[in-house]
Short mmCIF file of C-alpha atoms in Angstrom, two decimals:
data_model
loop_
_atom_site.label_atom_id
_atom_site.label_comp_id
_atom_site.label_asym_id
_atom_site.label_seq_id
_atom_site.Cartn_x
_atom_site.Cartn_y
_atom_site.Cartn_z
CA UNK D 88 40.33 79.16 68.62
CA UNK D 89 37.13 80.33 67.06
CA UNK D 90 39.12 81.52 64.08
CA UNK D 91 40.70 78.20 63.68
CA UNK D 92 37.40 76.38 63.66
CA UNK D 93 36.25 78.70 60.84
CA UNK D 94 39.11 78.50 58.64
CA UNK D 95 39.07 74.49 58.73
CA UNK D 96 35.59 74.03 57.92
CA UNK D 97 35.82 76.57 54.64
CA UNK D 98 38.43 74.28 53.37
CA UNK D 99 36.71 71.33 53.94
CA UNK D 100 33.67 72.86 52.26
CA UNK D 101 35.88 73.34 48.98
CA UNK D 102 36.67 69.67 49.23
CA UNK D 103 33.08 68.69 49.55
CA UNK D 104 31.91 70.92 46.88
CA UNK D 105 34.57 69.61 44.54
CA UNK D 106 33.43 65.96 45.33
CA UNK D 107 29.72 67.11 44.81
CA UNK D 108 30.24 68.82 41.55
CA UNK D 109 32.50 65.74 40.26
CA UNK D 110 29.69 63.28 41.30
CA UNK D 111 27.39 65.34 39.29
CA UNK D 112 29.22 65.49 36.14
CA UNK D 113 30.08 61.81 36.20
CA UNK D 114 26.39 60.91 36.54
CA UNK D 115 25.29 63.50 33.82
CA UNK D 116 27.87 61.79 31.61
CA UNK D 117 26.39 58.42 32.38
CA UNK D 118 22.76 59.74 32.03
CA UNK D 119 23.56 61.08 28.56
CA UNK D 120 25.15 57.98 27.24
CA UNK D 121 22.25 55.88 28.15
CA UNK D 122 20.00 58.01 26.36
CA UNK D 123 22.04 57.83 23.11
CA UNK D 124 22.61 54.43 23.52
CA UNK D 125 19.14 53.32 24.12
CA UNK D 126 18.03 55.20 20.86
CA UNK D 127 20.57 53.68 18.93
CA UNK D 128 19.35 50.38 20.10
CA UNK D 129 15.83 51.36 19.46
CA UNK D 130 16.33 52.17 15.74
CA UNK D 131 17.88 48.94 14.86
CA UNK D 132 15.55 47.01 12.78
CA UNK D 133 16.81 43.51 13.61
CA UNK D 134 17.09 43.92 17.01
CA UNK D 135 13.35 44.38 17.38
CA UNK D 136 11.02 42.24 16.47
CA UNK D 137 10.83 41.98 12.76
CA UNK D 138 7.10 41.73 12.10
CA UNK D 139 7.56 42.75 8.53
CA UNK D 140 9.13 39.70 7.27
CA UNK D 141 6.17 37.62 8.79
CA UNK D 142 3.75 39.91 6.90
CA UNK D 143 5.68 39.26 3.67
CA UNK D 144 5.52 35.58 4.01
CA UNK D 145 1.75 35.72 4.78
CA UNK D 146 1.17 38.05 1.56
CA UNK D 147 3.38 35.74 -0.59
CA UNK D 148 1.72 32.82 0.43
CA UNK D 149 -1.67 34.43 -0.37
CA UNK D 150 -0.35 35.56 -3.69
CA UNK D 151 1.07 32.64 -4.85
CA UNK D 152 -1.68 30.17 -3.80
CA UNK D 153 -4.18 32.79 -5.40
CA UNK D 154 -2.07 32.59 -8.50
CA UNK D 155 -2.55 28.82 -8.68
CA UNK D 156 -6.22 29.25 -8.31
CA UNK D 157 -6.45 31.74 -10.79
CA UNK D 158 -4.26 29.42 -13.10
CA UNK D 159 -6.39 26.53 -12.77
CA UNK D 160 -9.68 28.19 -13.11
CA UNK D 161 -8.56 29.51 -16.53
CA UNK D 162 -7.36 26.39 -17.46
CA UNK D 163 -10.57 24.91 -19.36
CA UNK D 164 -9.12 21.31 -19.63
CA UNK D 165 -9.73 21.16 -15.95
CA UNK D 166 -13.60 20.92 -16.04
CA UNK D 167 -15.15 19.02 -13.19
CA UNK D 168 -15.03 19.48 -9.89
CA UNK D 169 -13.14 16.53 -8.60
CA UNK D 170 -10.38 17.09 -11.03
CA UNK D 171 -10.07 20.80 -10.02
CA UNK D 172 -10.20 19.78 -6.44
CA UNK D 173 -7.42 17.31 -6.72
CA UNK D 174 -5.25 19.59 -8.74
CA UNK D 175 -5.89 22.43 -6.07
CA UNK D 176 -4.90 20.05 -3.44
CA UNK D 177 -1.91 18.53 -4.94
CA UNK D 178 -0.48 21.57 -6.09
CA UNK D 179 -0.92 23.85 -3.45
CA UNK D 180 0.57 21.24 -1.24
CA UNK D 181 3.74 21.36 -3.61
CA UNK D 182 3.88 25.02 -3.53
CA UNK D 183 3.88 25.09 0.14
CA UNK D 184 6.48 22.40 0.50
CA UNK D 185 8.75 24.62 -1.79
CA UNK D 186 8.09 27.47 0.36
CA UNK D 187 8.80 25.87 3.72
CA UNK D 188 11.89 24.45 2.17
CA UNK D 189 13.20 28.13 0.84
CA UNK D 190 12.60 29.58 4.24
CA UNK D 191 14.09 26.76 6.14
CA UNK D 192 17.20 27.27 3.94
CA UNK D 193 17.14 31.14 5.32
CA UNK D 194 16.79 30.10 8.86
CA UNK D 195 13.05 30.62 9.37
CA UNK D 196 10.65 27.81 10.43
CA UNK D 197 7.41 28.10 8.55
CA UNK D 198 4.87 25.25 8.60
CA UNK D 199 2.13 25.15 6.11
CA UNK D 200 0.07 22.03 6.62
CA UNK D 201 -0.95 20.07 3.71
CA UNK D 202 -4.70 21.10 2.57
CA UNK D 203 -7.28 18.43 1.89
CA UNK D 204 -10.43 18.85 -0.23
CA UNK D 205 -12.56 20.09 2.69
CA UNK D 206 -10.41 23.34 2.62
CA UNK D 207 -11.70 24.41 -0.97
CA UNK D 208 -14.66 25.99 -1.76
CA UNK D 209 -16.49 25.11 -4.88
CA UNK D 210 -17.36 27.66 -7.37
CA UNK D 211 -18.30 28.86 -10.78
CA UNK D 212 -16.66 31.24 -13.34
CA UNK D 213 -19.16 33.11 -15.62
CA UNK D 214 -17.23 34.21 -18.62
CA UNK D 215 -18.29 36.00 -21.89
CA UNK D 216 -15.26 36.11 -24.08
CA UNK D 217 -16.48 37.21 -27.21
CA UNK D 218 -17.14 40.83 -28.10
CA UNK D 219 -20.93 40.49 -28.15
CA UNK D 220 -23.81 42.08 -26.46
CA UNK D 221 -24.13 41.77 -22.83
CA UNK D 222 -27.31 39.66 -22.88
CA UNK D 223 -28.19 36.62 -20.95
CA UNK D 224 -27.81 33.07 -21.90
CA UNK D 225 -31.46 33.43 -23.49
CA UNK D 226 -30.50 36.71 -25.42
CA UNK D 227 -32.66 38.48 -22.75
CA UNK D 228 -31.39 42.24 -22.35
CA UNK D 229 -32.67 41.96 -18.76
CA UNK D 230 -31.56 39.13 -16.77
CA UNK D 231 -30.25 37.92 -13.43
CA UNK D 232 -26.49 37.04 -13.33
CA UNK D 233 -26.30 35.70 -9.83
CA UNK D 234 -28.62 35.64 -7.19
CA UNK D 235 -27.37 35.95 -3.34
CA UNK D 236 -23.77 34.71 -3.87
CA UNK D 237 -20.70 35.71 -2.85
CA UNK D 238 -18.36 37.22 -6.04
CA UNK D 239 -15.04 37.87 -6.67
CA UNK D 240 -12.98 39.09 -9.49
CA UNK D 241 -15.89 40.80 -11.55
CA UNK D 242 -14.15 42.43 -14.39
CA UNK D 243 -15.81 44.05 -17.50
CA UNK D 244 -14.42 45.26 -20.91
CA UNK D 245 -17.39 47.05 -22.59
CA UNK D 246 -18.28 49.47 -25.06
CA UNK D 247 -21.48 51.04 -24.06
CA UNK D 248 -23.98 53.21 -26.63
CA UNK D 249 -24.58 56.71 -25.93
CA UNK D 250 -28.01 56.80 -24.43
CA UNK D 251 -29.22 60.36 -23.12
CA UNK D 252 -31.91 58.43 -20.72
CA UNK D 253 -30.34 56.97 -17.57
CA UNK D 254 -33.06 54.34 -17.32
CA UNK D 255 -32.46 53.05 -20.86
CA UNK D 256 -28.32 52.75 -20.17
CA UNK D 257 -26.82 49.67 -19.76
CA UNK D 258 -27.06 49.12 -15.88
CA UNK D 259 -25.57 46.59 -13.46
CA UNK D 260 -27.81 46.43 -10.40
CA UNK D 261 -26.03 45.09 -7.12
CA UNK D 262 -27.97 44.26 -4.44
CA UNK D 263 -26.39 43.12 -1.00
CA UNK D 264 -27.39 41.40 2.04
CA UNK D 265 -29.13 44.32 3.56
CA UNK D 266 -31.54 44.74 0.44
CA UNK D 267 -29.70 47.93 -0.67
CA UNK D 268 -29.23 48.11 -4.38
CA UNK D 269 -26.71 50.07 -6.18
CA UNK D 270 -27.01 50.66 -9.67
CA UNK D 271 -23.79 51.22 -11.98
CA UNK D 272 -24.62 52.49 -15.36
CA UNK D 273 -22.24 52.82 -18.46
CA UNK D 274 -22.68 55.11 -21.41
CA UNK D 275 -20.72 57.06 -24.18
CA UNK D 276 -20.03 60.59 -23.67
CA UNK D 277 -18.61 62.81 -26.43
CA UNK D 278 -15.11 62.36 -24.85
CA UNK D 279 -15.47 58.77 -23.88
CA UNK D 280 -16.90 56.13 -21.40
CA UNK D 281 -18.63 57.20 -18.17
CA UNK D 282 -19.25 54.94 -15.40
CA UNK D 283 -21.79 56.39 -12.78
CA UNK D 284 -22.74 54.77 -9.69
CA UNK D 285 -25.98 55.55 -8.02
CA UNK D 286 -26.38 54.69 -4.39
CA UNK D 287 -29.85 53.79 -2.82
CA UNK D 288 -29.90 57.02 -0.94
CA UNK D 289 -27.54 60.19 -2.07
CA UNK D 290 -26.31 61.62 -5.10
CA UNK D 291 -24.45 59.46 -7.85
CA UNK D 292 -20.34 60.02 -8.52
CA UNK D 293 -18.92 58.96 -11.93
CA UNK D 294 -15.87 57.93 -13.56
CA UNK D 295 -14.51 58.94 -16.90
CA UNK D 296 -12.28 57.47 -19.51
CA UNK D 297 -10.88 58.91 -22.50
CA UNK D 298 -11.40 56.13 -24.78
CA UNK D 299 -14.39 54.47 -26.03
CA UNK D 300 -13.73 50.63 -24.71
CA UNK D 301 -12.33 50.41 -21.32
CA UNK D 302 -12.05 48.11 -18.67
CA UNK D 303 -13.51 48.33 -15.37
CA UNK D 304 -13.04 46.13 -12.22
CA UNK D 305 -16.13 46.25 -9.86
CA UNK D 306 -14.38 44.38 -7.20
CA UNK D 307 -11.27 46.23 -7.49
CA UNK D 308 -12.92 49.70 -7.98
CA UNK D 309 -10.63 50.53 -10.96
CA UNK D 310 -11.38 51.84 -14.58
CA UNK D 311 -8.69 51.75 -17.18
CA UNK D 312 -6.42 50.21 -14.66
CA UNK D 313 -6.84 53.49 -12.69
CA UNK D 314 -8.63 53.56 -9.05
CA UNK D 315 -12.08 54.66 -9.53
CA UNK D 316 -13.65 56.45 -6.27
CA UNK D 317 -16.92 56.14 -7.20
CA UNK D 318 -16.88 52.50 -7.40
CA UNK D 319 -15.26 52.40 -3.85
CA UNK D 320 -18.48 52.05 -1.70
CA UNK D 321 -19.37 48.92 -3.37
CA UNK D 322 -16.36 47.21 -2.05
CA UNK D 323 -18.04 47.69 1.47
CA UNK D 324 -21.22 46.08 0.68
CA UNK D 325 -21.78 42.95 2.65
CA UNK D 326 -22.40 40.09 0.74
CA UNK D 327 -23.85 37.79 -0.44
CA UNK D 328 -24.98 39.56 -3.57
CA UNK D 329 -27.56 39.44 -6.28
CA UNK D 330 -26.13 41.20 -9.54
CA UNK D 331 -28.94 41.96 -12.49
CA UNK D 332 -28.01 43.46 -15.80
CA UNK D 333 -30.65 45.94 -17.26
CA UNK D 334 -30.43 46.91 -20.75
CA UNK D 335 -27.95 44.38 -21.68
CA UNK D 336 -28.33 45.13 -25.47
CA UNK D 337 -26.90 48.81 -24.96
CA UNK D 338 -23.32 47.70 -24.73
CA UNK D 339 -21.18 44.98 -26.01
CA UNK D 340 -17.73 43.65 -24.85
CA UNK D 341 -16.29 40.84 -22.60
CA UNK D 342 -16.58 40.25 -18.78
CA UNK D 343 -15.99 37.50 -16.11
CA UNK D 344 -16.74 36.74 -12.51
CA UNK D 345 -16.48 34.04 -10.10
CA UNK D 346 -19.10 33.07 -7.64
CA UNK D 347 -19.28 30.47 -4.83
CA UNK D 348 -21.82 27.96 -5.89
CA UNK D 349 -21.61 25.11 -8.18
CA UNK D 350 -22.78 25.57 -11.71
CA UNK D 351 -25.61 23.23 -11.31
CA UNK D 352 -26.81 25.18 -8.29
CA UNK D 353 -26.99 28.51 -9.95
CA UNK D 354 -30.19 30.12 -10.30
CA UNK D 355 -29.38 31.10 -14.25
CA UNK D 356 -28.80 28.17 -16.66
CA UNK D 357 -25.36 28.99 -18.37
CA UNK D 358 -23.78 27.43 -21.54
CA UNK D 359 -20.82 25.23 -21.46
CA UNK D 360 -17.64 26.77 -22.67
CA UNK D 361 -16.43 26.17 -26.17
CA UNK D 362 -19.64 26.01 -27.99
CA UNK D 363 -19.27 28.68 -30.06
CA UNK D 364 -18.70 32.66 -30.34
CA UNK D 365 -21.99 33.79 -31.19
CA UNK D 366 -24.41 35.73 -28.85
CA UNK D 367 -26.47 32.83 -27.97
CA UNK D 368 -23.50 30.66 -27.04
CA UNK D 369 -22.15 33.31 -24.53
CA UNK D 370 -21.91 33.84 -21.57
CA UNK D 371 -20.94 30.45 -20.66
CA UNK D 372 -19.97 28.94 -17.10
CA UNK D 373 -17.38 26.68 -15.91
CA UNK D 374 -16.58 24.90 -12.77
CA UNK D 375 -14.00 26.63 -10.64
CA UNK D 376 -12.66 27.30 -7.32
CA UNK D 377 -14.02 29.93 -5.27
CA UNK D 378 -11.51 29.83 -2.32
CA UNK D 379 -8.73 27.84 -0.64
CA UNK D 380 -8.54 27.98 3.55
CA UNK D 381 -4.81 27.42 4.57
CA UNK D 382 -3.30 27.46 8.00
CA UNK D 383 0.27 28.86 8.39
CA UNK D 384 2.96 29.01 11.11
CA UNK D 385 5.87 31.38 11.07
CA UNK D 386 8.78 31.12 13.61
CA UNK D 387 11.90 33.22 13.83
CA UNK D 388 14.00 34.03 16.49
CA UNK D 389 12.23 36.64 18.10
CA UNK D 390 8.79 35.99 16.54
CA UNK D 391 5.91 33.27 16.41
CA UNK D 392 3.05 34.01 14.05
CA UNK D 393 0.33 31.77 13.29
CA UNK D 394 -3.13 31.79 11.81
CA UNK D 395 -5.13 30.70 8.59
CA UNK D 396 -5.70 32.80 5.64
CA UNK D 397 -8.55 32.71 3.00
CA UNK D 398 -7.34 32.54 -0.74
CA UNK D 399 -9.93 34.33 -2.74
CA UNK D 400 -8.26 36.43 -5.46
CA UNK D 401 -10.21 39.43 -6.14
CA UNK D 402 -12.60 39.18 -3.35
CA UNK D 403 -14.24 42.48 -2.39
CA UNK D 404 -12.34 42.92 0.81
CA UNK D 405 -8.82 42.21 -0.93
CA UNK T 785 51.92 77.22 58.90
CA UNK T 786 50.95 73.77 58.78
CA UNK T 787 47.28 74.96 58.57
CA UNK T 788 48.42 76.90 55.48
CA UNK T 789 49.90 74.09 53.95
CA UNK T 790 47.03 71.66 54.73
CA UNK T 791 44.59 74.37 53.30
CA UNK T 792 46.55 74.56 50.17
CA UNK T 793 46.61 70.87 49.74
CA UNK T 794 43.10 70.59 50.07
CA UNK T 795 42.28 73.34 47.72
CA UNK T 796 44.71 71.58 44.99
CA UNK T 797 43.01 68.50 45.44
CA UNK T 798 39.62 69.92 45.25
CA UNK T 799 40.70 71.69 42.14
CA UNK T 800 42.24 68.58 40.57
CA UNK T 801 39.19 66.31 41.45
CA UNK T 802 36.88 69.14 39.60
CA UNK T 803 39.18 69.02 36.80
CA UNK T 804 39.45 65.34 36.33
CA UNK T 805 35.82 64.81 36.40
CA UNK T 806 35.36 67.51 33.70
CA UNK T 807 37.58 65.98 31.47
CA UNK T 808 36.10 62.66 32.01
CA UNK T 809 32.73 64.03 31.31
CA UNK T 810 33.82 65.62 28.01
CA UNK T 811 35.96 62.54 26.88
CA UNK T 812 33.12 59.80 27.25
CA UNK T 813 31.40 59.91 24.18
CA UNK T 814 29.29 56.75 23.33
CA UNK T 815 31.00 54.81 20.10
CA UNK T 816 27.88 53.55 18.43
CA UNK T 817 27.21 52.17 15.14
CA UNK T 818 26.16 55.24 13.98
CA UNK T 819 29.42 57.17 14.42
CA UNK T 820 32.01 55.19 12.76
CA UNK T 821 30.51 53.74 9.67
CA UNK T 822 29.62 54.40 5.94
CA UNK T 823 26.00 54.09 6.62
CA UNK T 824 23.21 55.54 9.01
CA UNK T 825 20.80 53.12 10.79
CA UNK T 826 17.91 55.15 9.78
CA UNK T 827 18.78 54.89 6.17
CA UNK T 828 19.46 51.36 6.23
CA UNK T 829 15.86 50.81 7.67
CA UNK T 830 14.54 53.01 4.87
CA UNK T 831 16.35 50.88 2.44
CA UNK T 832 14.73 47.74 3.84
CA UNK T 833 11.66 49.23 3.74
CA UNK T 834 11.91 50.24 -0.32
CA UNK T 835 13.14 46.74 -0.94
CA UNK T 836 9.84 45.27 0.61
CA UNK T 837 7.76 47.57 -1.27
CA UNK T 838 9.48 46.95 -4.44
CA UNK T 839 9.23 43.17 -4.03
CA UNK T 840 5.35 43.47 -3.01
CA UNK T 841 4.58 45.65 -6.11
CA UNK T 842 6.56 43.83 -8.77
CA UNK T 843 5.39 40.28 -7.31
CA UNK T 844 2.04 41.63 -7.65
CA UNK T 845 1.79 42.99 -10.88
CA UNK T 846 3.89 40.17 -12.61
CA UNK T 847 7.31 42.31 -13.54
CA UNK T 848 9.11 40.22 -11.12
CA UNK T 849 8.10 36.96 -12.93
CA UNK T 850 8.73 38.40 -16.29
CA UNK T 851 12.33 39.36 -15.12
CA UNK T 852 12.83 35.86 -13.95
CA UNK T 853 11.47 34.62 -17.16
CA UNK T 854 13.81 37.05 -19.40
CA UNK T 855 16.22 34.08 -20.16
CA UNK T 856 16.96 32.77 -23.37
CA UNK T 857 19.41 31.68 -26.20
CA UNK T 858 21.21 34.21 -27.65
CA UNK T 859 22.42 33.50 -31.24
CA UNK T 860 25.89 32.25 -31.35
CA UNK T 861 26.23 31.75 -27.97
CA UNK T 862 27.41 28.62 -26.25
CA UNK T 863 25.80 29.51 -22.86
CA UNK T 864 22.12 30.57 -22.36
CA UNK T 865 22.12 33.61 -20.16
CA UNK T 866 19.66 36.51 -19.07
CA UNK T 867 19.32 38.68 -22.25
CA UNK T 868 22.20 41.04 -22.63
CA UNK T 869 23.92 40.26 -19.56
CA UNK T 870 27.69 40.15 -19.73
CA UNK T 871 29.16 37.40 -21.74
CA UNK T 872 31.45 36.42 -18.95
CA UNK T 873 28.56 35.80 -16.68
CA UNK T 874 25.15 34.84 -17.01
CA UNK T 875 23.87 37.58 -15.00
CA UNK T 876 24.10 41.30 -14.91
CA UNK T 877 27.10 42.95 -13.71
CA UNK T 878 27.46 45.95 -15.98
CA UNK T 879 29.26 45.04 -19.12
CA UNK T 880 26.81 43.91 -21.58
CA UNK T 881 27.90 41.96 -24.58
CA UNK T 882 26.95 44.02 -27.56
CA UNK T 883 28.03 41.38 -30.12
CA UNK T 884 25.42 39.00 -28.70
CA UNK T 885 22.63 41.08 -27.70
CA UNK T 886 20.02 42.28 -30.09
CA UNK T 887 18.93 45.51 -28.22
CA UNK T 888 20.39 48.67 -28.83
CA UNK T 889 22.43 50.79 -26.51
CA UNK T 890 19.21 53.14 -26.00
CA UNK T 891 16.85 50.17 -25.20
CA UNK T 892 19.25 48.88 -22.30
CA UNK T 893 18.98 50.08 -18.92
CA UNK T 894 20.59 53.34 -18.48
CA UNK T 895 22.42 51.85 -15.48
CA UNK T 896 23.97 48.78 -17.13
CA UNK T 897 23.95 46.70 -14.32
CA UNK T 898 20.28 46.38 -14.07
CA UNK T 899 18.14 44.45 -16.41
CA UNK T 900 16.41 45.96 -19.30
CA UNK T 901 13.15 45.23 -18.36
CA UNK T 902 10.46 46.56 -16.27
CA UNK T 903 11.88 45.15 -12.82
CA UNK T 904 15.42 46.74 -13.75
CA UNK T 905 13.60 49.97 -14.43
CA UNK T 906 11.52 49.61 -11.12
CA UNK T 907 15.17 48.93 -9.32
CA UNK T 908 16.69 51.90 -10.97
CA UNK T 909 13.71 54.11 -9.81
CA UNK T 910 13.54 52.87 -6.30
CA UNK T 911 17.42 53.27 -5.58
CA UNK T 912 19.38 56.07 -6.65
CA UNK T 913 23.35 56.42 -7.31
CA UNK T 914 25.62 54.95 -4.91
CA UNK T 915 23.52 52.31 -3.85
CA UNK T 916 24.75 48.94 -5.18
CA UNK T 917 22.20 46.05 -5.77
CA UNK T 918 22.49 42.23 -5.66
CA UNK T 919 19.68 40.36 -6.79
CA UNK T 920 20.03 36.56 -5.74
CA UNK T 921 17.47 33.68 -7.33
CA UNK T 922 17.52 30.75 -5.09
CA UNK T 923 15.61 27.79 -6.62
CA UNK T 924 14.97 24.10 -5.52
CA UNK T 925 16.73 21.05 -7.32
CA UNK T 926 15.50 18.22 -5.60
CA UNK T 927 16.37 18.66 -1.90
CA UNK T 928 19.13 20.99 -2.75
CA UNK T 929 18.90 24.65 -3.11
CA UNK T 930 20.81 26.11 -5.94
CA UNK T 931 21.93 29.97 -6.52
CA UNK T 932 21.54 32.03 -9.88
CA UNK T 933 22.22 35.61 -9.80
CA UNK T 934 20.23 38.19 -11.64
CA UNK T 935 22.32 41.22 -10.62
CA UNK T 936 25.66 41.23 -9.05
CA UNK T 937 27.66 43.96 -8.25
CA UNK T 938 30.14 42.64 -5.91
CA UNK T 939 30.33 41.16 -1.93
CA UNK T 940 27.78 43.52 0.10
CA UNK T 941 29.31 45.39 2.92
CA UNK T 942 28.58 45.20 6.72
CA UNK T 943 25.71 47.77 6.20
CA UNK T 944 23.66 45.85 3.75
CA UNK T 945 19.96 44.83 3.97
CA UNK T 946 18.03 42.27 2.16
CA UNK T 947 14.54 41.64 1.64
CA UNK T 948 13.11 38.35 -0.07
CA UNK T 949 10.00 37.29 -1.83
CA UNK T 950 8.99 34.05 -3.11
CA UNK T 951 7.62 33.30 -6.96
CA UNK T 952 5.92 30.23 -8.35
CA UNK T 953 6.67 29.15 -11.70
CA UNK T 954 4.29 27.02 -13.87
CA UNK T 955 5.03 24.65 -16.62
CA UNK T 956 3.01 26.54 -18.73
CA UNK T 957 4.52 29.91 -18.31
CA UNK T 958 6.59 30.90 -21.05
CA UNK T 959 10.02 32.29 -21.65
CA UNK T 960 10.34 36.10 -22.29
CA UNK T 961 12.17 37.08 -25.48
CA UNK T 962 14.70 40.08 -25.53
CA UNK T 963 11.69 42.49 -26.85
CA UNK T 964 9.56 41.20 -24.00
CA UNK T 965 7.72 38.81 -26.25
CA UNK T 966 6.61 35.41 -25.47
CA UNK T 967 8.96 32.31 -26.13
CA UNK T 968 9.06 28.81 -25.52
CA UNK T 969 6.93 27.14 -22.46
CA UNK T 970 9.10 26.53 -19.82
CA UNK T 971 8.15 22.78 -19.93
CA UNK T 972 10.02 22.72 -23.17
CA UNK T 973 12.82 24.88 -22.15
CA UNK T 974 14.40 22.83 -19.19
CA UNK T 975 17.47 22.27 -20.76
CA UNK T 976 17.62 26.03 -21.62
CA UNK T 977 16.45 27.41 -18.55
CA UNK T 978 18.67 27.96 -15.14
CA UNK T 979 16.08 26.07 -13.17
CA UNK T 980 15.13 22.73 -13.35
CA UNK T 981 11.39 21.18 -13.49
CA UNK T 982 11.60 20.18 -9.60
CA UNK T 983 7.83 18.50 -10.12
CA UNK T 984 8.03 16.96 -13.37
CA UNK T 985 4.74 15.82 -14.57
CA UNK T 986 2.98 18.25 -12.53
CA UNK T 987 2.11 21.70 -13.16
CA UNK T 988 4.31 23.48 -11.13
CA UNK T 989 7.77 23.93 -12.35
CA UNK T 990 9.83 25.46 -9.45
CA UNK T 991 9.69 27.73 -6.58
CA UNK T 992 12.18 30.41 -6.66
CA UNK T 993 13.00 32.93 -3.87
CA UNK T 994 14.12 36.40 -4.93
CA UNK T 995 16.83 38.05 -2.67
CA UNK T 996 17.51 41.87 -3.09
CA UNK T 997 20.52 43.22 -1.18
CA UNK T 998 21.53 46.79 -1.35
CA UNK T 999 24.24 48.71 0.36
CA UNK T 1000 25.90 51.89 -0.11
CA UNK T 1001 28.92 52.19 -1.94
#
């Protein structure tokens, strides 16, 4: 009797053991397959919320409205604030209507409400477009360009003299809202132009170019079209800024910048455009648009994104 | 004897269950889109990111706009087309008509189906051989949306990716000549250009969407 009991239980153990192993293998297969499938779903771009498309839309809106602002600012036939304002408003609304239509055609709902004159900030564009000395409107070598303004798109193309003493070189002084003054000096070395940036505390840094006349972008930290690391700390300064020029007679060239106050409210009086190309007619200033505020909403199947952007091409924190 | 047969039967059944479960586990591989297609999902994502970067960069530095305006009227041509595109179509498919093209073979893009300008160079450097590209331009005509191809290499496969970008053309923008110089202003070239002036009398000429589609061939 005892033998029979032992044998029977062994045979059942075999069956139970087989069942257990079978269950383990099936569950293992299930687990591995779900891991593979989950990874596959996770790598699909469209299955996830595709925020890249929304970012492209906002970037495109910024770029296209910015191109309109630059286009209108550079059109000297539009020279009063009322005409500038109405042109910006009309054309921005046309552009955004076109963008809305294009996106709707592809299945995205974007809404950019029409802007009005209150979304537009008046500014002034200060330009020297003839290759003469960088002296002020009254031909003074030391002069204040702007006092306590926001500045964008400050670009120069200058040919400085070779001056050994730093204090006598052509210098741009930028003072920020914390009263820190940064000095940017330009001079010719034997091998080309050199831009040196002197911070209020600490040592200076330089960028060089191998030609005598190069373009320098203050608001985008570039020299001769390439990044200039020495200018990058200037981008982080808090505005508004006071920009002064020292020894403007030690360099000649062209430049322009855009500031956020009306021409009549600036501390320096500038000429009007088109008066001539001699040194006394340069630089001149013309009414311009400083920035445009526009709201937007983007809606796709999986994502809704709304906000507002301030379009100001070439602003310091661009 | 009955017990022996019962034990044998149980042993055989246990063995069969085990065998069956092992076979089942080995056979059940997941069929995913990764396993049976010409393209890998990771590579597709990479191409999409490359396309987005390409469109952003060329939009910012103006080479995309120059490529849109690289249109003209070749001498003795009955139709206007992109400079040195094929003679049968107005866009680039890879068969430039040398009789109607003032660029030499060395000035054309090394890959014939890409435009011979900076935008084509960027496309060429972004995507290597084995990737087909379509570039479609959608413009507005009143309330209609019309299409003009810039590059067309066939119908995309099921694993194609695309990215878009928007460009605004102004009345004062100039067409580009085949050597990159400036041609007529758009407002004077409406009968020659593929897109009409959607806002006549206003500064804006048209708003164009550039769609780049790439896939592996």
